């Protein structure tokens, strides 16, 4: 079956079964490896992309559900001001350790700030609770989200940061 997607603003035709997960279409058919496979069950958040602006788990989203909709991946998130601010905050605070989950983290964080431009630490923790980071960089993730929102970092435990690192 031929499906037309708009991925990062570009129309793409894909020949795939209707039930093939969007994750595998992105990675295998469109050669876009930034979206990661984590658990395959929609539980870890590593595969998060935006579908018409909403954060979705691409491992659980059939390609048929994405047909005719706008798909934004980690490769395209920084093309708008909000996504650019989130990516810049991630870089400024050196959020990743291994980096594997970070594409999904950034995509979820961008969706959060689109919906709630000035989140509290509790708002962030609640929204991001579906994104797992095995390196446990959660304090840096929260700080980066707050930085992207123009808010103070409000670190609960500054010892998680290397000595002398700037948080705001």
mmCIF file with all atom_site columns, C-alpha atoms in Angstrom:
data_model
loop_
_atom_site.group_PDB
_atom_site.id
_atom_site.type_symbol
_atom_site.label_atom_id
_atom_site.label_alt_id
_atom_site.label_comp_id
_atom_site.label_asym_id
_atom_site.label_entity_id
_atom_site.label_seq_id
_atom_site.pdbx_PDB_ins_code
_atom_site.Cartn_x
_atom_site.Cartn_y
_atom_site.Cartn_z
_atom_site.occupancy
_atom_site.B_iso_or_equiv
_atom_site.pdbx_formal_charge
_atom_site.auth_seq_id
_atom_site.auth_comp_id
_atom_site.auth_asym_id
_atom_site.auth_atom_id
_atom_site.pdbx_PDB_model_num
ATOM 1   C CA . UNK A 1 1   ? 0.000  0.000  0.000  1.00 0.00 ? 1   UNK A CA 1
ATOM 2   C CA . UNK A 1 2   ? 1.308  3.460  -0.823 1.00 0.00 ? 2   UNK A CA 1
ATOM 3   C CA . UNK A 1 3   ? 1.043  6.022  1.966  1.00 0.00 ? 3   UNK A CA 1
ATOM 4   C CA . UNK A 1 4   ? 1.918  9.696  1.716  1.00 0.00 ? 4   UNK A CA 1
ATOM 5   C CA . UNK A 1 5   ? 3.321  11.330 4.827  1.00 0.00 ? 5   UNK A CA 1
ATOM 6   C CA . UNK A 1 6   ? 4.550  14.823 5.445  1.00 0.00 ? 6   UNK A CA 1
ATOM 7   C CA . UNK A 1 7   ? 7.716  14.387 7.481  1.00 0.00 ? 7   UNK A CA 1
ATOM 8   C CA . UNK A 1 8   ? 9.453  17.511 8.739  1.00 0.00 ? 8   UNK A CA 1
ATOM 9   C CA . UNK A 1 9   ? 7.577  19.560 6.151  1.00 0.00 ? 9   UNK A CA 1
ATOM 10  C CA . UNK A 1 10  ? 8.439  17.326 3.201  1.00 0.00 ? 10  UNK A CA 1
ATOM 11  C CA . UNK A 1 11  ? 5.946  15.024 1.463  1.00 0.00 ? 11  UNK A CA 1
ATOM 12  C CA . UNK A 1 12  ? 7.176  11.449 1.364  1.00 0.00 ? 12  UNK A CA 1
ATOM 13  C CA . UNK A 1 13  ? 5.567  8.457  -0.355 1.00 0.00 ? 13  UNK A CA 1
ATOM 14  C CA . UNK A 1 14  ? 6.124  5.114  1.326  1.00 0.00 ? 14  UNK A CA 1
ATOM 15  C CA . UNK A 1 15  ? 5.168  1.649  0.161  1.00 0.00 ? 15  UNK A CA 1
ATOM 16  C CA . UNK A 1 16  ? 4.338  -0.202 3.398  1.00 0.00 ? 16  UNK A CA 1
ATOM 17  C CA . UNK A 1 17  ? 1.644  -2.270 5.022  1.00 0.00 ? 17  UNK A CA 1
ATOM 18  C CA . UNK A 1 18  ? -0.999 -0.154 6.798  1.00 0.00 ? 18  UNK A CA 1
ATOM 19  C CA . UNK A 1 19  ? -0.141 -1.656 10.184 1.00 0.00 ? 19  UNK A CA 1
ATOM 20  C CA . UNK A 1 20  ? 3.631  -1.123 9.949  1.00 0.00 ? 20  UNK A CA 1
ATOM 21  C CA . UNK A 1 21  ? 4.701  1.067  12.887 1.00 0.00 ? 21  UNK A CA 1
ATOM 22  C CA . UNK A 1 22  ? 5.668  4.633  12.026 1.00 0.00 ? 22  UNK A CA 1
ATOM 23  C CA . UNK A 1 23  ? 8.959  4.083  13.881 1.00 0.00 ? 23  UNK A CA 1
ATOM 24  C CA . UNK A 1 24  ? 10.090 1.472  11.358 1.00 0.00 ? 24  UNK A CA 1
ATOM 25  C CA . UNK A 1 25  ? 8.888  3.487  8.394  1.00 0.00 ? 25  UNK A CA 1
ATOM 26  C CA . UNK A 1 26  ? 10.978 6.428  9.605  1.00 0.00 ? 26  UNK A CA 1
ATOM 27  C CA . UNK A 1 27  ? 14.065 4.354  10.338 1.00 0.00 ? 27  UNK A CA 1
ATOM 28  C CA . UNK A 1 28  ? 13.968 1.762  7.545  1.00 0.00 ? 28  UNK A CA 1
ATOM 29  C CA . UNK A 1 29  ? 12.010 3.264  4.677  1.00 0.00 ? 29  UNK A CA 1
ATOM 30  C CA . UNK A 1 30  ? 12.915 6.939  5.071  1.00 0.00 ? 30  UNK A CA 1
ATOM 31  C CA . UNK A 1 31  ? 16.449 6.452  6.478  1.00 0.00 ? 31  UNK A CA 1
ATOM 32  C CA . UNK A 1 32  ? 15.800 8.708  9.483  1.00 0.00 ? 32  UNK A CA 1
ATOM 33  C CA . UNK A 1 33  ? 17.582 6.996  12.394 1.00 0.00 ? 33  UNK A CA 1
ATOM 34  C CA . UNK A 1 34  ? 17.135 9.793  14.958 1.00 0.00 ? 34  UNK A CA 1
ATOM 35  C CA . UNK A 1 35  ? 13.913 8.296  16.310 1.00 0.00 ? 35  UNK A CA 1
ATOM 36  C CA . UNK A 1 36  ? 15.005 5.405  18.511 1.00 0.00 ? 36  UNK A CA 1
ATOM 37  C CA . UNK A 1 37  ? 13.581 1.977  19.268 1.00 0.00 ? 37  UNK A CA 1
ATOM 38  C CA . UNK A 1 38  ? 13.393 1.468  23.015 1.00 0.00 ? 38  UNK A CA 1
ATOM 39  C CA . UNK A 1 39  ? 10.820 -0.997 24.275 1.00 0.00 ? 39  UNK A CA 1
ATOM 40  C CA . UNK A 1 40  ? 8.461  -1.495 21.334 1.00 0.00 ? 40  UNK A CA 1
ATOM 41  C CA . UNK A 1 41  ? 5.465  -1.230 23.662 1.00 0.00 ? 41  UNK A CA 1
ATOM 42  C CA . UNK A 1 42  ? 5.086  2.548  23.955 1.00 0.00 ? 42  UNK A CA 1
ATOM 43  C CA . UNK A 1 43  ? 6.314  2.544  27.555 1.00 0.00 ? 43  UNK A CA 1
ATOM 44  C CA . UNK A 1 44  ? 9.749  4.184  27.454 1.00 0.00 ? 44  UNK A CA 1
ATOM 45  C CA . UNK A 1 45  ? 9.277  7.219  25.195 1.00 0.00 ? 45  UNK A CA 1
ATOM 46  C CA . UNK A 1 46  ? 12.470 6.779  23.153 1.00 0.00 ? 46  UNK A CA 1
ATOM 47  C CA . UNK A 1 47  ? 10.448 6.679  19.924 1.00 0.00 ? 47  UNK A CA 1
ATOM 48  C CA . UNK A 1 48  ? 8.411  9.841  20.561 1.00 0.00 ? 48  UNK A CA 1
ATOM 49  C CA . UNK A 1 49  ? 7.581  11.977 17.513 1.00 0.00 ? 49  UNK A CA 1
ATOM 50  C CA . UNK A 1 50  ? 4.917  14.624 16.886 1.00 0.00 ? 50  UNK A CA 1
ATOM 51  C CA . UNK A 1 51  ? 1.854  13.785 14.847 1.00 0.00 ? 51  UNK A CA 1
ATOM 52  C CA . UNK A 1 52  ? -0.006 16.979 13.962 1.00 0.00 ? 52  UNK A CA 1
ATOM 53  C CA . UNK A 1 53  ? 1.795  18.595 16.892 1.00 0.00 ? 53  UNK A CA 1
ATOM 54  C CA . UNK A 1 54  ? 0.910  15.938 19.483 1.00 0.00 ? 54  UNK A CA 1
ATOM 55  C CA . UNK A 1 55  ? 3.542  13.697 21.065 1.00 0.00 ? 55  UNK A CA 1
ATOM 56  C CA . UNK A 1 56  ? 2.954  10.052 20.099 1.00 0.00 ? 56  UNK A CA 1
ATOM 57  C CA . UNK A 1 57  ? 4.883  6.810  20.479 1.00 0.00 ? 57  UNK A CA 1
ATOM 58  C CA . UNK A 1 58  ? 5.889  5.931  16.939 1.00 0.00 ? 58  UNK A CA 1
ATOM 59  C CA . UNK A 1 59  ? 6.446  2.267  17.836 1.00 0.00 ? 59  UNK A CA 1
ATOM 60  C CA . UNK A 1 60  ? 2.708  1.995  18.519 1.00 0.00 ? 60  UNK A CA 1
ATOM 61  C CA . UNK A 1 61  ? 1.443  4.254  15.723 1.00 0.00 ? 61  UNK A CA 1
ATOM 62  C CA . UNK A 1 62  ? 0.507  2.398  12.530 1.00 0.00 ? 62  UNK A CA 1
ATOM 63  C CA . UNK A 1 63  ? 1.573  4.144  9.338  1.00 0.00 ? 63  UNK A CA 1
ATOM 64  C CA . UNK A 1 64  ? -2.091 4.322  8.296  1.00 0.00 ? 64  UNK A CA 1
ATOM 65  C CA . UNK A 1 65  ? -2.766 6.594  11.308 1.00 0.00 ? 65  UNK A CA 1
ATOM 66  C CA . UNK A 1 66  ? -0.050 8.992  10.131 1.00 0.00 ? 66  UNK A CA 1
ATOM 67  C CA . UNK A 1 67  ? -1.244 9.225  6.521  1.00 0.00 ? 67  UNK A CA 1
ATOM 68  C CA . UNK A 1 68  ? -2.100 12.782 5.561  1.00 0.00 ? 68  UNK A CA 1
ATOM 69  C CA . UNK A 1 69  ? -0.803 14.180 8.855  1.00 0.00 ? 69  UNK A CA 1
ATOM 70  C CA . UNK A 1 70  ? 2.243  16.247 9.756  1.00 0.00 ? 70  UNK A CA 1
ATOM 71  C CA . UNK A 1 71  ? 5.018  14.133 11.292 1.00 0.00 ? 71  UNK A CA 1
ATOM 72  C CA . UNK A 1 72  ? 7.837  15.917 13.090 1.00 0.00 ? 72  UNK A CA 1
ATOM 73  C CA . UNK A 1 73  ? 10.893 13.939 14.139 1.00 0.00 ? 73  UNK A CA 1
ATOM 74  C CA . UNK A 1 74  ? 14.012 14.846 16.086 1.00 0.00 ? 74  UNK A CA 1
ATOM 75  C CA . UNK A 1 75  ? 15.647 15.712 12.752 1.00 0.00 ? 75  UNK A CA 1
ATOM 76  C CA . UNK A 1 76  ? 13.060 18.467 12.211 1.00 0.00 ? 76  UNK A CA 1
ATOM 77  C CA . UNK A 1 77  ? 12.135 19.649 15.687 1.00 0.00 ? 77  UNK A CA 1
ATOM 78  C CA . UNK A 1 78  ? 14.599 22.557 15.725 1.00 0.00 ? 78  UNK A CA 1
ATOM 79  C CA . UNK A 1 79  ? 13.116 24.129 12.593 1.00 0.00 ? 79  UNK A CA 1
ATOM 80  C CA . UNK A 1 80  ? 10.718 26.168 14.735 1.00 0.00 ? 80  UNK A CA 1
ATOM 81  C CA . UNK A 1 81  ? 11.546 28.565 17.572 1.00 0.00 ? 81  UNK A CA 1
ATOM 82  C CA . UNK A 1 82  ? 10.247 26.362 20.388 1.00 0.00 ? 82  UNK A CA 1
ATOM 83  C CA . UNK A 1 83  ? 12.061 23.235 19.220 1.00 0.00 ? 83  UNK A CA 1
ATOM 84  C CA . UNK A 1 84  ? 15.221 25.257 18.685 1.00 0.00 ? 84  UNK A CA 1
ATOM 85  C CA . UNK A 1 85  ? 15.042 26.628 22.257 1.00 0.00 ? 85  UNK A CA 1
ATOM 86  C CA . UNK A 1 86  ? 14.626 23.113 23.669 1.00 0.00 ? 86  UNK A CA 1
ATOM 87  C CA . UNK A 1 87  ? 17.570 21.721 21.684 1.00 0.00 ? 87  UNK A CA 1
ATOM 88  C CA . UNK A 1 88  ? 19.729 24.710 22.676 1.00 0.00 ? 88  UNK A CA 1
ATOM 89  C CA . UNK A 1 89  ? 18.833 24.235 26.365 1.00 0.00 ? 89  UNK A CA 1
ATOM 90  C CA . UNK A 1 90  ? 19.695 20.526 26.115 1.00 0.00 ? 90  UNK A CA 1
ATOM 91  C CA . UNK A 1 91  ? 23.077 21.434 24.675 1.00 0.00 ? 91  UNK A CA 1
ATOM 92  C CA . UNK A 1 92  ? 23.764 24.299 27.092 1.00 0.00 ? 92  UNK A CA 1
ATOM 93  C CA . UNK A 1 93  ? 23.111 22.078 30.127 1.00 0.00 ? 93  UNK A CA 1
ATOM 94  C CA . UNK A 1 94  ? 24.840 19.044 28.611 1.00 0.00 ? 94  UNK A CA 1
ATOM 95  C CA . UNK A 1 95  ? 21.796 16.902 29.400 1.00 0.00 ? 95  UNK A CA 1
ATOM 96  C CA . UNK A 1 96  ? 22.691 13.600 27.678 1.00 0.00 ? 96  UNK A CA 1
ATOM 97  C CA . UNK A 1 97  ? 25.013 11.004 29.059 1.00 0.00 ? 97  UNK A CA 1
ATOM 98  C CA . UNK A 1 98  ? 24.627 8.022  26.739 1.00 0.00 ? 98  UNK A CA 1
ATOM 99  C CA . UNK A 1 99  ? 22.094 10.018 24.689 1.00 0.00 ? 99  UNK A CA 1
ATOM 100 C CA . UNK A 1 100 ? 19.944 7.106  23.556 1.00 0.00 ? 100 UNK A CA 1
ATOM 101 C CA . UNK A 1 101 ? 16.655 8.373  25.026 1.00 0.00 ? 101 UNK A CA 1
ATOM 102 C CA . UNK A 1 102 ? 17.295 12.039 24.372 1.00 0.00 ? 102 UNK A CA 1
ATOM 103 C CA . UNK A 1 103 ? 15.493 12.338 21.030 1.00 0.00 ? 103 UNK A CA 1
ATOM 104 C CA . UNK A 1 104 ? 12.297 11.140 22.687 1.00 0.00 ? 104 UNK A CA 1
ATOM 105 C CA . UNK A 1 105 ? 12.941 13.340 25.703 1.00 0.00 ? 105 UNK A CA 1
ATOM 106 C CA . UNK A 1 106 ? 13.347 16.420 23.497 1.00 0.00 ? 106 UNK A CA 1
ATOM 107 C CA . UNK A 1 107 ? 10.227 15.608 21.497 1.00 0.00 ? 107 UNK A CA 1
ATOM 108 C CA . UNK A 1 108 ? 8.159  15.178 24.687 1.00 0.00 ? 108 UNK A CA 1
ATOM 109 C CA . UNK A 1 109 ? 9.618  18.334 26.230 1.00 0.00 ? 109 UNK A CA 1
ATOM 110 C CA . UNK A 1 110 ? 8.756  20.348 23.122 1.00 0.00 ? 110 UNK A CA 1
ATOM 111 C CA . UNK A 1 111 ? 5.171  19.056 23.193 1.00 0.00 ? 111 UNK A CA 1
ATOM 112 C CA . UNK A 1 112 ? 4.935  19.971 26.882 1.00 0.00 ? 112 UNK A CA 1
ATOM 113 C CA . UNK A 1 113 ? 6.120  23.543 26.317 1.00 0.00 ? 113 UNK A CA 1
ATOM 114 C CA . UNK A 1 114 ? 3.754  23.945 23.386 1.00 0.00 ? 114 UNK A CA 1
ATOM 115 C CA . UNK A 1 115 ? 0.845  23.035 25.649 1.00 0.00 ? 115 UNK A CA 1
ATOM 116 C CA . UNK A 1 116 ? 2.175  24.623 28.868 1.00 0.00 ? 116 UNK A CA 1
ATOM 117 C CA . UNK A 1 117 ? 4.738  27.379 28.186 1.00 0.00 ? 117 UNK A CA 1
ATOM 118 C CA . UNK A 1 118 ? 5.541  27.981 31.888 1.00 0.00 ? 118 UNK A CA 1
ATOM 119 C CA . UNK A 1 119 ? 5.446  24.568 33.596 1.00 0.00 ? 119 UNK A CA 1
ATOM 120 C CA . UNK A 1 120 ? 6.185  24.010 37.268 1.00 0.00 ? 120 UNK A CA 1
ATOM 121 C CA . UNK A 1 121 ? 8.648  21.282 38.271 1.00 0.00 ? 121 UNK A CA 1
ATOM 122 C CA . UNK A 1 122 ? 5.642  19.085 39.126 1.00 0.00 ? 122 UNK A CA 1
ATOM 123 C CA . UNK A 1 123 ? 4.094  19.762 35.693 1.00 0.00 ? 123 UNK A CA 1
ATOM 124 C CA . UNK A 1 124 ? 7.356  18.715 34.058 1.00 0.00 ? 124 UNK A CA 1
ATOM 125 C CA . UNK A 1 125 ? 7.733  15.594 36.176 1.00 0.00 ? 125 UNK A CA 1
ATOM 126 C CA . UNK A 1 126 ? 4.154  14.537 35.432 1.00 0.00 ? 126 UNK A CA 1
ATOM 127 C CA . UNK A 1 127 ? 4.387  15.156 31.680 1.00 0.00 ? 127 UNK A CA 1
ATOM 128 C CA . UNK A 1 128 ? 7.800  13.553 31.302 1.00 0.00 ? 128 UNK A CA 1
ATOM 129 C CA . UNK A 1 129 ? 7.082  10.533 33.526 1.00 0.00 ? 129 UNK A CA 1
ATOM 130 C CA . UNK A 1 130 ? 6.488  8.366  30.452 1.00 0.00 ? 130 UNK A CA 1
ATOM 131 C CA . UNK A 1 131 ? 10.032 8.981  29.178 1.00 0.00 ? 131 UNK A CA 1
ATOM 132 C CA . UNK A 1 132 ? 12.655 6.743  30.741 1.00 0.00 ? 132 UNK A CA 1
ATOM 133 C CA . UNK A 1 133 ? 16.325 7.693  30.994 1.00 0.00 ? 133 UNK A CA 1
ATOM 134 C CA . UNK A 1 134 ? 18.559 4.822  32.056 1.00 0.00 ? 134 UNK A CA 1
ATOM 135 C CA . UNK A 1 135 ? 21.330 7.302  32.881 1.00 0.00 ? 135 UNK A CA 1
ATOM 136 C CA . UNK A 1 136 ? 18.892 9.113  35.213 1.00 0.00 ? 136 UNK A CA 1
ATOM 137 C CA . UNK A 1 137 ? 19.532 12.623 33.888 1.00 0.00 ? 137 UNK A CA 1
ATOM 138 C CA . UNK A 1 138 ? 16.066 13.663 35.084 1.00 0.00 ? 138 UNK A CA 1
ATOM 139 C CA . UNK A 1 139 ? 17.305 16.717 37.010 1.00 0.00 ? 139 UNK A CA 1
ATOM 140 C CA . UNK A 1 140 ? 19.148 17.977 33.935 1.00 0.00 ? 140 UNK A CA 1
ATOM 141 C CA . UNK A 1 141 ? 16.112 17.262 31.768 1.00 0.00 ? 141 UNK A CA 1
ATOM 142 C CA . UNK A 1 142 ? 13.904 19.299 34.110 1.00 0.00 ? 142 UNK A CA 1
ATOM 143 C CA . UNK A 1 143 ? 16.472 22.112 34.204 1.00 0.00 ? 143 UNK A CA 1
ATOM 144 C CA . UNK A 1 144 ? 16.704 22.175 30.395 1.00 0.00 ? 144 UNK A CA 1
ATOM 145 C CA . UNK A 1 145 ? 12.932 22.327 30.028 1.00 0.00 ? 145 UNK A CA 1
ATOM 146 C CA . UNK A 1 146 ? 12.757 25.215 32.479 1.00 0.00 ? 146 UNK A CA 1
ATOM 147 C CA . UNK A 1 147 ? 15.632 26.962 30.681 1.00 0.00 ? 147 UNK A CA 1
ATOM 148 C CA . UNK A 1 148 ? 13.838 26.581 27.333 1.00 0.00 ? 148 UNK A CA 1
ATOM 149 C CA . UNK A 1 149 ? 10.746 28.087 28.987 1.00 0.00 ? 149 UNK A CA 1
ATOM 150 C CA . UNK A 1 150 ? 12.774 31.020 30.333 1.00 0.00 ? 150 UNK A CA 1
ATOM 151 C CA . UNK A 1 151 ? 12.307 29.890 33.945 1.00 0.00 ? 151 UNK A CA 1
ATOM 152 C CA . UNK A 1 152 ? 14.869 29.364 36.737 1.00 0.00 ? 152 UNK A CA 1
ATOM 153 C CA . UNK A 1 153 ? 16.258 25.829 36.897 1.00 0.00 ? 153 UNK A CA 1
ATOM 154 C CA . UNK A 1 154 ? 15.033 25.101 40.487 1.00 0.00 ? 154 UNK A CA 1
ATOM 155 C CA . UNK A 1 155 ? 17.280 22.139 41.041 1.00 0.00 ? 155 UNK A CA 1
ATOM 156 C CA . UNK A 1 156 ? 16.246 19.814 43.844 1.00 0.00 ? 156 UNK A CA 1
ATOM 157 C CA . UNK A 1 157 ? 19.742 18.336 44.046 1.00 0.00 ? 157 UNK A CA 1
ATOM 158 C CA . UNK A 1 158 ? 22.529 20.403 42.514 1.00 0.00 ? 158 UNK A CA 1
ATOM 159 C CA . UNK A 1 159 ? 25.015 17.627 43.351 1.00 0.00 ? 159 UNK A CA 1
ATOM 160 C CA . UNK A 1 160 ? 23.825 15.897 40.171 1.00 0.00 ? 160 UNK A CA 1
ATOM 161 C CA . UNK A 1 161 ? 25.806 18.482 38.194 1.00 0.00 ? 161 UNK A CA 1
ATOM 162 C CA . UNK A 1 162 ? 29.573 18.692 37.804 1.00 0.00 ? 162 UNK A CA 1
ATOM 163 C CA . UNK A 1 163 ? 31.229 21.348 39.962 1.00 0.00 ? 163 UNK A CA 1
ATOM 164 C CA . UNK A 1 164 ? 30.886 24.832 38.514 1.00 0.00 ? 164 UNK A CA 1
ATOM 165 C CA . UNK A 1 165 ? 28.232 24.011 35.921 1.00 0.00 ? 165 UNK A CA 1
ATOM 166 C CA . UNK A 1 166 ? 25.844 26.868 35.235 1.00 0.00 ? 166 UNK A CA 1
ATOM 167 C CA . UNK A 1 167 ? 22.157 26.012 35.544 1.00 0.00 ? 167 UNK A CA 1
ATOM 168 C CA . UNK A 1 168 ? 20.405 29.140 34.309 1.00 0.00 ? 168 UNK A CA 1
#
